[in-house]
Short mmCIF file of C-alpha atoms and ligand atoms in Angstrom, two decimals:
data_model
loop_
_atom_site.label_atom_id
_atom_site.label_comp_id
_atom_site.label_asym_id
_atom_site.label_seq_id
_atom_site.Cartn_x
_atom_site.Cartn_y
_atom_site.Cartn_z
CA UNK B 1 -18.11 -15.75 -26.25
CA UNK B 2 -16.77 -12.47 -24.77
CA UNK B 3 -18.63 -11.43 -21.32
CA UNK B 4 -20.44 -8.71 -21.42
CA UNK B 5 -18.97 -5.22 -20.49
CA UNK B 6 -21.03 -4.27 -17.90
CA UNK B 7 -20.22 -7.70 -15.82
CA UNK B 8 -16.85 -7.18 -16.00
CA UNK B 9 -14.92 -7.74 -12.83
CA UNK B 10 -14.24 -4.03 -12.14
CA UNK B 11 -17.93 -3.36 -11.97
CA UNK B 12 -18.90 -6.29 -10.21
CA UNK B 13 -16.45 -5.39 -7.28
CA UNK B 14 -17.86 -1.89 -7.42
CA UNK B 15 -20.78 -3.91 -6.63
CA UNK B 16 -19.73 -5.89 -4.26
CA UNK B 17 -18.43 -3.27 -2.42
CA UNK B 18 -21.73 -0.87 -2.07
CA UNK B 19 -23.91 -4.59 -1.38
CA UNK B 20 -21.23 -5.29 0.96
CA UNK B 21 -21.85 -2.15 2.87
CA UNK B 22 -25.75 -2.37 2.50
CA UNK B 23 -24.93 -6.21 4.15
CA UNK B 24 -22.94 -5.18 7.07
CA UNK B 25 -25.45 -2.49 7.58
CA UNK B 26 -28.41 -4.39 7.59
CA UNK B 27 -27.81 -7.66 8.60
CA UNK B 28 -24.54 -7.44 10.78
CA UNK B 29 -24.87 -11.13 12.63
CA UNK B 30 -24.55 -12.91 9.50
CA UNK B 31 -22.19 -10.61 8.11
CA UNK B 32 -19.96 -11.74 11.14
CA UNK B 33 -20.73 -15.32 10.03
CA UNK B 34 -19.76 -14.94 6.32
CA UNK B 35 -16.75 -13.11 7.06
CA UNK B 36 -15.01 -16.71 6.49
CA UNK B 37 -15.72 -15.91 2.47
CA UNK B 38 -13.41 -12.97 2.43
CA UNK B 39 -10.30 -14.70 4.89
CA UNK B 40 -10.70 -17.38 2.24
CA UNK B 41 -10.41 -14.81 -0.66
CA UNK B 42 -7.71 -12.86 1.36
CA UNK B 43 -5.84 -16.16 2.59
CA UNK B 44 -5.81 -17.25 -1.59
CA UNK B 45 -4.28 -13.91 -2.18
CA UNK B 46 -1.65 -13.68 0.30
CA UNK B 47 -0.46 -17.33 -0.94
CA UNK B 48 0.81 -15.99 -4.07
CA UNK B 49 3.03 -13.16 -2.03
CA UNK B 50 6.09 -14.33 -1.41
CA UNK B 51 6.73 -16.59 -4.78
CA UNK B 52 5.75 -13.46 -6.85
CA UNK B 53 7.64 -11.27 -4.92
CA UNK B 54 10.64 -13.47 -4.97
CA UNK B 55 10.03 -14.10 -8.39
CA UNK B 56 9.17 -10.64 -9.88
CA UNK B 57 12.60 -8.84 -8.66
CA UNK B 58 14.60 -11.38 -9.80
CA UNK B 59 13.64 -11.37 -13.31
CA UNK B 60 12.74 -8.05 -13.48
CA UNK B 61 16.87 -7.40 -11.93
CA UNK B 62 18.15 -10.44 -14.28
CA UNK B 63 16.38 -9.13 -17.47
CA UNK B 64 18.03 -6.06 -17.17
CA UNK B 65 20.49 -5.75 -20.62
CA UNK B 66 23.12 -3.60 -18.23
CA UNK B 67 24.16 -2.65 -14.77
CA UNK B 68 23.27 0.64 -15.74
CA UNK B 69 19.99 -0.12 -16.58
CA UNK B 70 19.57 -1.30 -13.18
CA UNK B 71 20.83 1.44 -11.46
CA UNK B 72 18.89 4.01 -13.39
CA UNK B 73 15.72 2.11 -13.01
CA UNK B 74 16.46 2.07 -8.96
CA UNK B 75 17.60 5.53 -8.56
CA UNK B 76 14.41 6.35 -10.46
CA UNK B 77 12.04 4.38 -8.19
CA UNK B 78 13.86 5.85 -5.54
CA UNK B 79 13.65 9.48 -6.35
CA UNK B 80 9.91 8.71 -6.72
CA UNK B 81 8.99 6.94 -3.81
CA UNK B 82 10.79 9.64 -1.37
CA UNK B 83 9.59 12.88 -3.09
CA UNK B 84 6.26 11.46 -3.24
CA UNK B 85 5.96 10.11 0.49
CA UNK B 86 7.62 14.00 1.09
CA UNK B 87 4.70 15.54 -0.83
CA UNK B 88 1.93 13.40 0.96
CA UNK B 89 3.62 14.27 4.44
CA UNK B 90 3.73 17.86 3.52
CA UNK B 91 0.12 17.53 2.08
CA UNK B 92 -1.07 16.15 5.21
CA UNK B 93 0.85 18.71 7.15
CA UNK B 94 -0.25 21.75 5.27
CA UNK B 95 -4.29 20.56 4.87
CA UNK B 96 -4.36 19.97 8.79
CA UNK B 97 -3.11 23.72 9.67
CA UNK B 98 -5.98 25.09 7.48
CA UNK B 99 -8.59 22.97 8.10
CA UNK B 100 -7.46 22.39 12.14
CA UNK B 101 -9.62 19.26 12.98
CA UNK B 102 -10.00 18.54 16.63
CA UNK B 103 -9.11 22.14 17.86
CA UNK B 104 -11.27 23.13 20.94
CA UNK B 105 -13.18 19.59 20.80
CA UNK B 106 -12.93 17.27 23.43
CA UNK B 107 -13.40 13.87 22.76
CA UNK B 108 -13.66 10.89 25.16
CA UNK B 109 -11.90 7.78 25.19
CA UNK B 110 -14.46 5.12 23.91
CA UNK B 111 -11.80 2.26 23.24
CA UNK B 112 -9.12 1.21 24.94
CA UNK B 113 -5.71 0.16 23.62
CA UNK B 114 -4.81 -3.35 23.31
CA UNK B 115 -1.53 -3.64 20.79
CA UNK B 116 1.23 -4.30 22.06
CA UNK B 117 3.17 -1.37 22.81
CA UNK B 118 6.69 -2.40 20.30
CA UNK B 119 9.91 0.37 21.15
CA UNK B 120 10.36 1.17 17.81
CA UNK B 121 14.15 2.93 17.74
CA UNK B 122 16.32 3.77 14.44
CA UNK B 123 18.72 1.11 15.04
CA UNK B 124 15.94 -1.70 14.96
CA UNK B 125 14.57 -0.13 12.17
CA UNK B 126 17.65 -0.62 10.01
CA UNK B 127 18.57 -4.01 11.26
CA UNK B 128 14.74 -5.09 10.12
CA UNK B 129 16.01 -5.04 6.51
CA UNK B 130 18.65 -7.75 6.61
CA UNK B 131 17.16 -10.98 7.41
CA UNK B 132 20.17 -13.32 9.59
CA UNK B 133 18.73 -16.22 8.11
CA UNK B 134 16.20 -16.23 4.73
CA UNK B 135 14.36 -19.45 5.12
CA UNK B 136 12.93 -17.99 8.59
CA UNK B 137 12.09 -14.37 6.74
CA UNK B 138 10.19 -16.71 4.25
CA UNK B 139 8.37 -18.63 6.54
CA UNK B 140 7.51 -15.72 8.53
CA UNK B 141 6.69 -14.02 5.54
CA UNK B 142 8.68 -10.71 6.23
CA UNK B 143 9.09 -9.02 3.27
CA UNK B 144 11.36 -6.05 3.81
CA UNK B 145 14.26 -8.77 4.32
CA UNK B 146 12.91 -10.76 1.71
CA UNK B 147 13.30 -8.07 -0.76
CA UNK B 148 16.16 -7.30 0.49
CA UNK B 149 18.06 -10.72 0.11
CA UNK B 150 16.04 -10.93 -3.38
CA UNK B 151 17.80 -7.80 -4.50
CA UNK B 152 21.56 -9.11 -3.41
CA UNK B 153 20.27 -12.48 -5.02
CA UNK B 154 19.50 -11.17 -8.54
CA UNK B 155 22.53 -8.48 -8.31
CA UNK B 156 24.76 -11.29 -7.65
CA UNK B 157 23.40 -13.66 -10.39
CA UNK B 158 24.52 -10.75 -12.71
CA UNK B 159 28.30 -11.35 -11.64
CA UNK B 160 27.42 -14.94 -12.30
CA UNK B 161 28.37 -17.08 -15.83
CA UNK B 162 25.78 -16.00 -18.65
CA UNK B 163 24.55 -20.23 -18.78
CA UNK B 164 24.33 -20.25 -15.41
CA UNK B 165 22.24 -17.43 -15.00
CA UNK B 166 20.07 -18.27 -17.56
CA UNK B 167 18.79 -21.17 -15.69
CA UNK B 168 18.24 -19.37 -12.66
CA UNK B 169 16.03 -16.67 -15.06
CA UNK B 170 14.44 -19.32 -16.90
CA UNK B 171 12.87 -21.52 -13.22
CA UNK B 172 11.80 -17.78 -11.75
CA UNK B 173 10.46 -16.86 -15.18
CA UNK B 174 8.39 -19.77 -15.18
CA UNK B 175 7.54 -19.52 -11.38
CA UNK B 176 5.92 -15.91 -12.10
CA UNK B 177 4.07 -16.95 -15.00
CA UNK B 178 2.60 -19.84 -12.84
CA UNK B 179 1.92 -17.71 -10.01
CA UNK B 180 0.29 -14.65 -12.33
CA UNK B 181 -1.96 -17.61 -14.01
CA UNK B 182 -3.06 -18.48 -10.28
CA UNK B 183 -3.38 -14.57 -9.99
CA UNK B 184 -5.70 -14.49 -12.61
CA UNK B 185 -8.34 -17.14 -10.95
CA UNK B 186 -8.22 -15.55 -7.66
CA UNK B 187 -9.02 -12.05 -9.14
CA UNK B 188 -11.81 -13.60 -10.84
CA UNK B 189 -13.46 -14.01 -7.11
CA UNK B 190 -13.03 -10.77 -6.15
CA UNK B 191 -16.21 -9.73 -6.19
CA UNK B 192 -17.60 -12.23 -3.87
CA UNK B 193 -14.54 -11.80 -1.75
CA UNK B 194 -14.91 -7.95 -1.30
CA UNK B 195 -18.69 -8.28 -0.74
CA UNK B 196 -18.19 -10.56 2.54
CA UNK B 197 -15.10 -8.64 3.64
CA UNK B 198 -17.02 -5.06 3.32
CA UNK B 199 -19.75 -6.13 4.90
CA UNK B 200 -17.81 -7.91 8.13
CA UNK B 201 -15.53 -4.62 8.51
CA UNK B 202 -19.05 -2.24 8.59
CA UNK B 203 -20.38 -5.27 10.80
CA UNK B 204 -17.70 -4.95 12.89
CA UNK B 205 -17.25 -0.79 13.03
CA UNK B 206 -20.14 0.24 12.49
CA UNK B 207 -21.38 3.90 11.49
CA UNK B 208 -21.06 5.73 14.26
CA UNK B 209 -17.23 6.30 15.01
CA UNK B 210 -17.29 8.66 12.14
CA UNK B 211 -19.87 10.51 13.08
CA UNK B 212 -17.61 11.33 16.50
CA UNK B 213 -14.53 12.21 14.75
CA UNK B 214 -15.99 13.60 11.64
CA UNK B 215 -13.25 16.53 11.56
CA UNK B 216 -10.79 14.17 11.84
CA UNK B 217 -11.99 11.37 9.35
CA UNK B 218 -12.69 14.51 6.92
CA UNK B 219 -9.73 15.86 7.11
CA UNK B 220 -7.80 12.89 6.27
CA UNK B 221 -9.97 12.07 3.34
CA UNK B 222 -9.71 15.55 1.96
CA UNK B 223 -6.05 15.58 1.85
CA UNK B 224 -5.86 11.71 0.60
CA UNK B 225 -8.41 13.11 -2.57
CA UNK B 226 -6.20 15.79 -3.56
CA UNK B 227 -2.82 13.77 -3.26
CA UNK B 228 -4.81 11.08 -5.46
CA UNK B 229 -6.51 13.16 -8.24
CA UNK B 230 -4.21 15.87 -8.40
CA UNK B 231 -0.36 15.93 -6.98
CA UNK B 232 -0.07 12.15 -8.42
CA UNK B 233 -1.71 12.71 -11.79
CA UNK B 234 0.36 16.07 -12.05
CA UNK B 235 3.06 14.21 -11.66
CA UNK B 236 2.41 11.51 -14.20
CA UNK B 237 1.26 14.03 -16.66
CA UNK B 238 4.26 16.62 -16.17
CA UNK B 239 6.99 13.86 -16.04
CA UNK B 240 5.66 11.14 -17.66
CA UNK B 241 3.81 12.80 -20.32
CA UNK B 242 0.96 10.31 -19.81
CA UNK B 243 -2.96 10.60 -19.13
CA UNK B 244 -2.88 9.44 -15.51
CA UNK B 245 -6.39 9.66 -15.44
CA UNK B 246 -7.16 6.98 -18.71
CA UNK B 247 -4.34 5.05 -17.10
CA UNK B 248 -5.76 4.78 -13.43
CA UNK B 249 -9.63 3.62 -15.69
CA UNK B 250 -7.74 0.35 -17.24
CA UNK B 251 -5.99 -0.13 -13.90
CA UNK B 252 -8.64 0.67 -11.28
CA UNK B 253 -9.49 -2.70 -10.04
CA UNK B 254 -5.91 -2.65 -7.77
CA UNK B 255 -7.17 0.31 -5.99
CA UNK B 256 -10.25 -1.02 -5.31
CA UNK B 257 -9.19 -4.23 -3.94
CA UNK B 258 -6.69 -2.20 -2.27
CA UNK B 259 -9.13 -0.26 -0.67
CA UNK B 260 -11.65 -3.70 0.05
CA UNK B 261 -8.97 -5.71 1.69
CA UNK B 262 -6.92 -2.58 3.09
CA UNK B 263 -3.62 -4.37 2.42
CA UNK B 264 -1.19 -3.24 -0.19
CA UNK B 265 1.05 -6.47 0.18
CA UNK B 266 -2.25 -8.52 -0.33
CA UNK B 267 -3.05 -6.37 -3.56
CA UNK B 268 0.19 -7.20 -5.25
CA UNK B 269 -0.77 -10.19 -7.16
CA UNK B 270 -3.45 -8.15 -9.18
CA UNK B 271 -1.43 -4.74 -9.21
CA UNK B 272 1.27 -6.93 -11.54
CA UNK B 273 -1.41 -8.12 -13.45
CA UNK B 274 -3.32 -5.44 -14.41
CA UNK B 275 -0.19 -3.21 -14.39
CA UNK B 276 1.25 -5.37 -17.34
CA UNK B 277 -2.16 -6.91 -19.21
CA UNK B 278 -3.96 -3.27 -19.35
CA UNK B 279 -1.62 -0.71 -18.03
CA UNK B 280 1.41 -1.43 -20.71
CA UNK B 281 3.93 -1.22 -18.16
CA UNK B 282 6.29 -4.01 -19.34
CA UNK B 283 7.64 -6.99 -16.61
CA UNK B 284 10.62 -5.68 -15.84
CA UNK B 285 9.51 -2.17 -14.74
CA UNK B 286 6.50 -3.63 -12.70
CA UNK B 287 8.33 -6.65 -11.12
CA UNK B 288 10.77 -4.27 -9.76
CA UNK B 289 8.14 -1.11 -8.71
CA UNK B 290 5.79 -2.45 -7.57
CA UNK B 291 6.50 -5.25 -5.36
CA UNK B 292 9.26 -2.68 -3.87
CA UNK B 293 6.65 -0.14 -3.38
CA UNK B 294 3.68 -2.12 -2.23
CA UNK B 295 6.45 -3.08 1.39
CA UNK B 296 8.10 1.02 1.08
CA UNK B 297 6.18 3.12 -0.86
CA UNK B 298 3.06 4.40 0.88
CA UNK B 299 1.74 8.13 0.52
CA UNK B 300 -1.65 7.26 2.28
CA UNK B 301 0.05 6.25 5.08
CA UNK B 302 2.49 8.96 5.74
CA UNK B 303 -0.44 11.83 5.02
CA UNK B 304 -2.41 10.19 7.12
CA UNK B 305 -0.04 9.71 9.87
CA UNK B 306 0.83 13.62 9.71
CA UNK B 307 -2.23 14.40 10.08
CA UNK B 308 -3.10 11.41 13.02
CA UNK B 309 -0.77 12.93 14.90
CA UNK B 310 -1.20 16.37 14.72
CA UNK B 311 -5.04 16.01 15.61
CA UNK B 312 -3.90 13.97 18.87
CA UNK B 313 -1.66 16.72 19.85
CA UNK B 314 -4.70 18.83 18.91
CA UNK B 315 -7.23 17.11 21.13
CA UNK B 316 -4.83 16.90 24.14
CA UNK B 317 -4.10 20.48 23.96
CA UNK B 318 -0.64 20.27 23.48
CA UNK B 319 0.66 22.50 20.63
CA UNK B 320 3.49 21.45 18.19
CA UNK B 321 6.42 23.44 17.76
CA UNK B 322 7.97 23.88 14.18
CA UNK B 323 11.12 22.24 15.12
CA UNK B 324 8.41 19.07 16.54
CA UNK B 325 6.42 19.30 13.23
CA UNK B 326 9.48 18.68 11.15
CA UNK B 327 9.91 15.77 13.74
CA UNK B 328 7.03 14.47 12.40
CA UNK B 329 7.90 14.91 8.60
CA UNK B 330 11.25 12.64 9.10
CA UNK B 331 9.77 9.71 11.66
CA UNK B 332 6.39 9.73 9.47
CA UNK B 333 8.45 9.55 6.24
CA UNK B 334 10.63 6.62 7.95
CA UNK B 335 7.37 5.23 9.78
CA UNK B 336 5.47 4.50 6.44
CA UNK B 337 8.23 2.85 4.89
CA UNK B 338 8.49 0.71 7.83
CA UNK B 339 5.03 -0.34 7.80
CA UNK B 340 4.07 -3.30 6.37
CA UNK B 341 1.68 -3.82 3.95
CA UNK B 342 -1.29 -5.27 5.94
CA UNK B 343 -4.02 -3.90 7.36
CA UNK B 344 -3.67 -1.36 10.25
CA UNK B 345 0.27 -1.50 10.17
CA UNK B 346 0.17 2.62 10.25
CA UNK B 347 -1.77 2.95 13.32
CA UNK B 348 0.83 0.60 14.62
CA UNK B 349 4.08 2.67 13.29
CA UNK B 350 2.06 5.47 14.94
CA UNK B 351 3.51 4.47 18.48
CA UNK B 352 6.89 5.50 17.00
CA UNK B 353 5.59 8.90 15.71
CA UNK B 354 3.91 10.05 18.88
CA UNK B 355 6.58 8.70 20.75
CA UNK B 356 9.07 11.25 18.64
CA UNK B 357 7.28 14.45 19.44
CA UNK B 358 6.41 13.12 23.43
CA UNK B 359 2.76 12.10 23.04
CA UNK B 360 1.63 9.26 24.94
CA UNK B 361 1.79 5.50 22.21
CA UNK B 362 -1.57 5.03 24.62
CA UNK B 363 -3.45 8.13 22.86
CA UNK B 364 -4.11 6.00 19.37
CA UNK B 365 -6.79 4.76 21.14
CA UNK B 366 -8.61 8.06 20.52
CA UNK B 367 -8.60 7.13 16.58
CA UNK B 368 -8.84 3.77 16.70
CA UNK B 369 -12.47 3.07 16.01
CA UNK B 370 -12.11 4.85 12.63
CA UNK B 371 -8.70 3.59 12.10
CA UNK B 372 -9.99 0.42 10.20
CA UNK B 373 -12.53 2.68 7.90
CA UNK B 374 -9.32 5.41 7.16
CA UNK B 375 -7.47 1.99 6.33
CA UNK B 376 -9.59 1.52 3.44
CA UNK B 377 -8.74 4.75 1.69
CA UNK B 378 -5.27 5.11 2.66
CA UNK B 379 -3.93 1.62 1.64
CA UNK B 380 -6.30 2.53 -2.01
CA UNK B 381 -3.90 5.52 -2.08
CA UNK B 382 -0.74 3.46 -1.32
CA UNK B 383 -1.50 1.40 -4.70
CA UNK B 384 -2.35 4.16 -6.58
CA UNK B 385 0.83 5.51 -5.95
CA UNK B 386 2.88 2.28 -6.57
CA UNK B 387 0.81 1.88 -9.87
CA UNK B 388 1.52 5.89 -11.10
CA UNK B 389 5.52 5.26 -10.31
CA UNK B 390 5.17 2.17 -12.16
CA UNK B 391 4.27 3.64 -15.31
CA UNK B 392 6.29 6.91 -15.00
CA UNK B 393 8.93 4.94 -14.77
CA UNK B 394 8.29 3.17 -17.76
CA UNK B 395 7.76 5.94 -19.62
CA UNK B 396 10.87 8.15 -18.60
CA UNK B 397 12.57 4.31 -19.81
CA UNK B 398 11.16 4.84 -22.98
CA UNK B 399 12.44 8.32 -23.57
N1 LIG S 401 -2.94 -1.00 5.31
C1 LIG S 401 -1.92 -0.20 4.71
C2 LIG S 401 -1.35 -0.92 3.51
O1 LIG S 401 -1.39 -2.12 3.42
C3 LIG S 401 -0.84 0.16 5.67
C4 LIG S 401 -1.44 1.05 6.74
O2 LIG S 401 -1.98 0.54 7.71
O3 LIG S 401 -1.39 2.27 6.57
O4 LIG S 401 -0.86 -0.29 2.61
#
């Protein structure tokens, strides 16, 4: 018998997450105590990473009928994931100067740092992408080199004889479908999942961090709600000829689990799903998008680092050139594609932002106790914008 429509599990994570909040509210000592639902949830998740991103390039590459194909599909994804990230930066950039968060305040320390400061420099950046030896990238689950050798994998297989590389495409075929079956019955917990996650993080933060930087936390969430409901629907709808808005209603339940675990990389498994059962992007587009843009492409990120930094600069008085702010555009652009897709990696690429215009890597500790909550929204963002590419890609394909 079909289920019902209103007990889908869109709605029931939509659920989930406003009982998770009412939970971690209310009853914040067991919240703690059931957080071990949603590492269970989040641990079943992160599982399926690595085979499906493994396994999703190198079909999607393989399937390709030319070399062309290829290449036009990865200029495209390119083109998009740049001038988007630009667009968020220059969002971020552009709704800070009017709305000026933090100017005149003074706000005190509460929290003090404890990551590890990293020296982030170009160089290491660069030499992150090749992994020296694969097996150790897999087992340490770095994707950025595991794409990358995934890539060089499926381009050489192309060069390869035509039986040959059939078998190869036939055991990653089958190791997707697998892994998107597995997919399926961990998506069907989400709701539980979310509900003990939500209610550990507002357990664990609190309320009352946002109250202190409200400029700040409004700010950011201002500029992330126009880059979501307007500059990436414009885009969809001006390029790809495509309601973005009936698109992101059959797709919505990557965003939200997005925004419930705060981890794009974690959200993979059920952006490919819903991407190909209810978005109609087809296998090829979405293994290639979106596992490339859930490690490179994130908008949230890079708006909100634009703006993190320019509020810190705000609140310690020290005012940013021009020349610094377009400082900012390039390391933000670069730090969000270095960040990984788990949560708080932007607050820890912020180091290397702060560290580009001469603020202090010590002073994220002044946006720390909202980082977490900011998280939420931004990595929601990130999918959205992996999701939008996916299907304007597949339409411009189409043409
Ligand atoms: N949590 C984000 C993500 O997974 C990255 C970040 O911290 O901004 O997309």
């Amino acid at each position: 018998m079909a289920r019902p429509k209103l007990l889908n599990v869109e709605n029931l994570t939509l659920l989930g997450i406003v009982l998770g909040v009412v939970y971690g509210s209310f009853w914040p000592e067991v919240a703690l105590h059931t957080d071990v639902v949603g590492t269970l949830y989040l641990k079943l998740l992160k599982m399926l990473i690595i085979p499906l991103v493994v396994a999703s390039i190198f079909i999607a590459i393989t399937s390709l009928s030319s070399k062309e194909e290829l290449k036009s599909i990865g200029l495209k994804a390119f083109v998009y994931y740049l001038s988007t990230t630009a667009l968020a930066v220059t969002l971020g950039l552009v709704v800070f100067n009017i709305i000026q968060p933090g100017a005149g305040e003074h706000i005190l320390q509460t929290q003090t740092l404890n990551i590890a400061k990293k020296e982030l420099s170009l160089s290491d950046f660069l030499l992150s992408f090749v992994p020296a030896n694969i097996f150790e990238a897999l087992s340490k689950g770095s994707i950025l080199p595991i794409i990358f050798f995934t890539i060089f994998f499926a381009v050489g297989a192309l060069f390869i004889q035509e039986s040959k590389r059939q078998t190869l495409y036939s055991f990653f075929d089958a190791v997707n479908d697998a892994m998107m079956e597995l997919a399926k019955w961990v998506i069907a917990l989400t709701p539980i999942g979310v509900f003990s996650l939500i209610g550990a993080t507002v357990a664990k933060n609190g309320l009352t961090p946002l109250l202190q930087l409200y400029s700040y936390v409004l700010t950011v969430l201002a500029a992330l709600a126009i880059h979501a409901v307007i500059v990436l629907p414009a885009i969809g709808y001006i390029f790809g000829r495509f309601n973005p808005y009936a698109y992101f209603l059959r797709i919505k339940e990557a965003p939200l689990i997005a925004f419930s675990t705060a981890s794009s990389s974690a959200t993979l498994p059920v952006s490919l799903e819903v991407a190909e059962t209810k978005g109609g992007v087809s296998k090829k587009v979405a293994g290639f998008v979106l596992p490339l843009g859930a490690t490179i492409n994130m908008d949230g990120t890079a708006l909100y680092e634009s703006i993190a930094v320019m509020f810190i600069a705000n609140i310690s008085g020290v005012e940013l050139t021009l020349a610094q702010q377009l400082t900012v555009f390039l390391t933000v652009t670069f730090a969000s594609i270095g960040a990984a897709g788990i949560p708080g990696a932007g607050l820890i690429m912020m180091t290397m932002v702060l560290d580009s215009v001469g603020l202090p890597a010590s002073s994220i500790a002044l946006i720390i106790a909202v980082d977490r909550f900011l998280d939420m929204f931004r990595t929601a963002v990130n999918n959205w914008g992996d999701l939008l590419g996916a299907r304007l890609i597949e339409a411009l394909l189409r043409r």
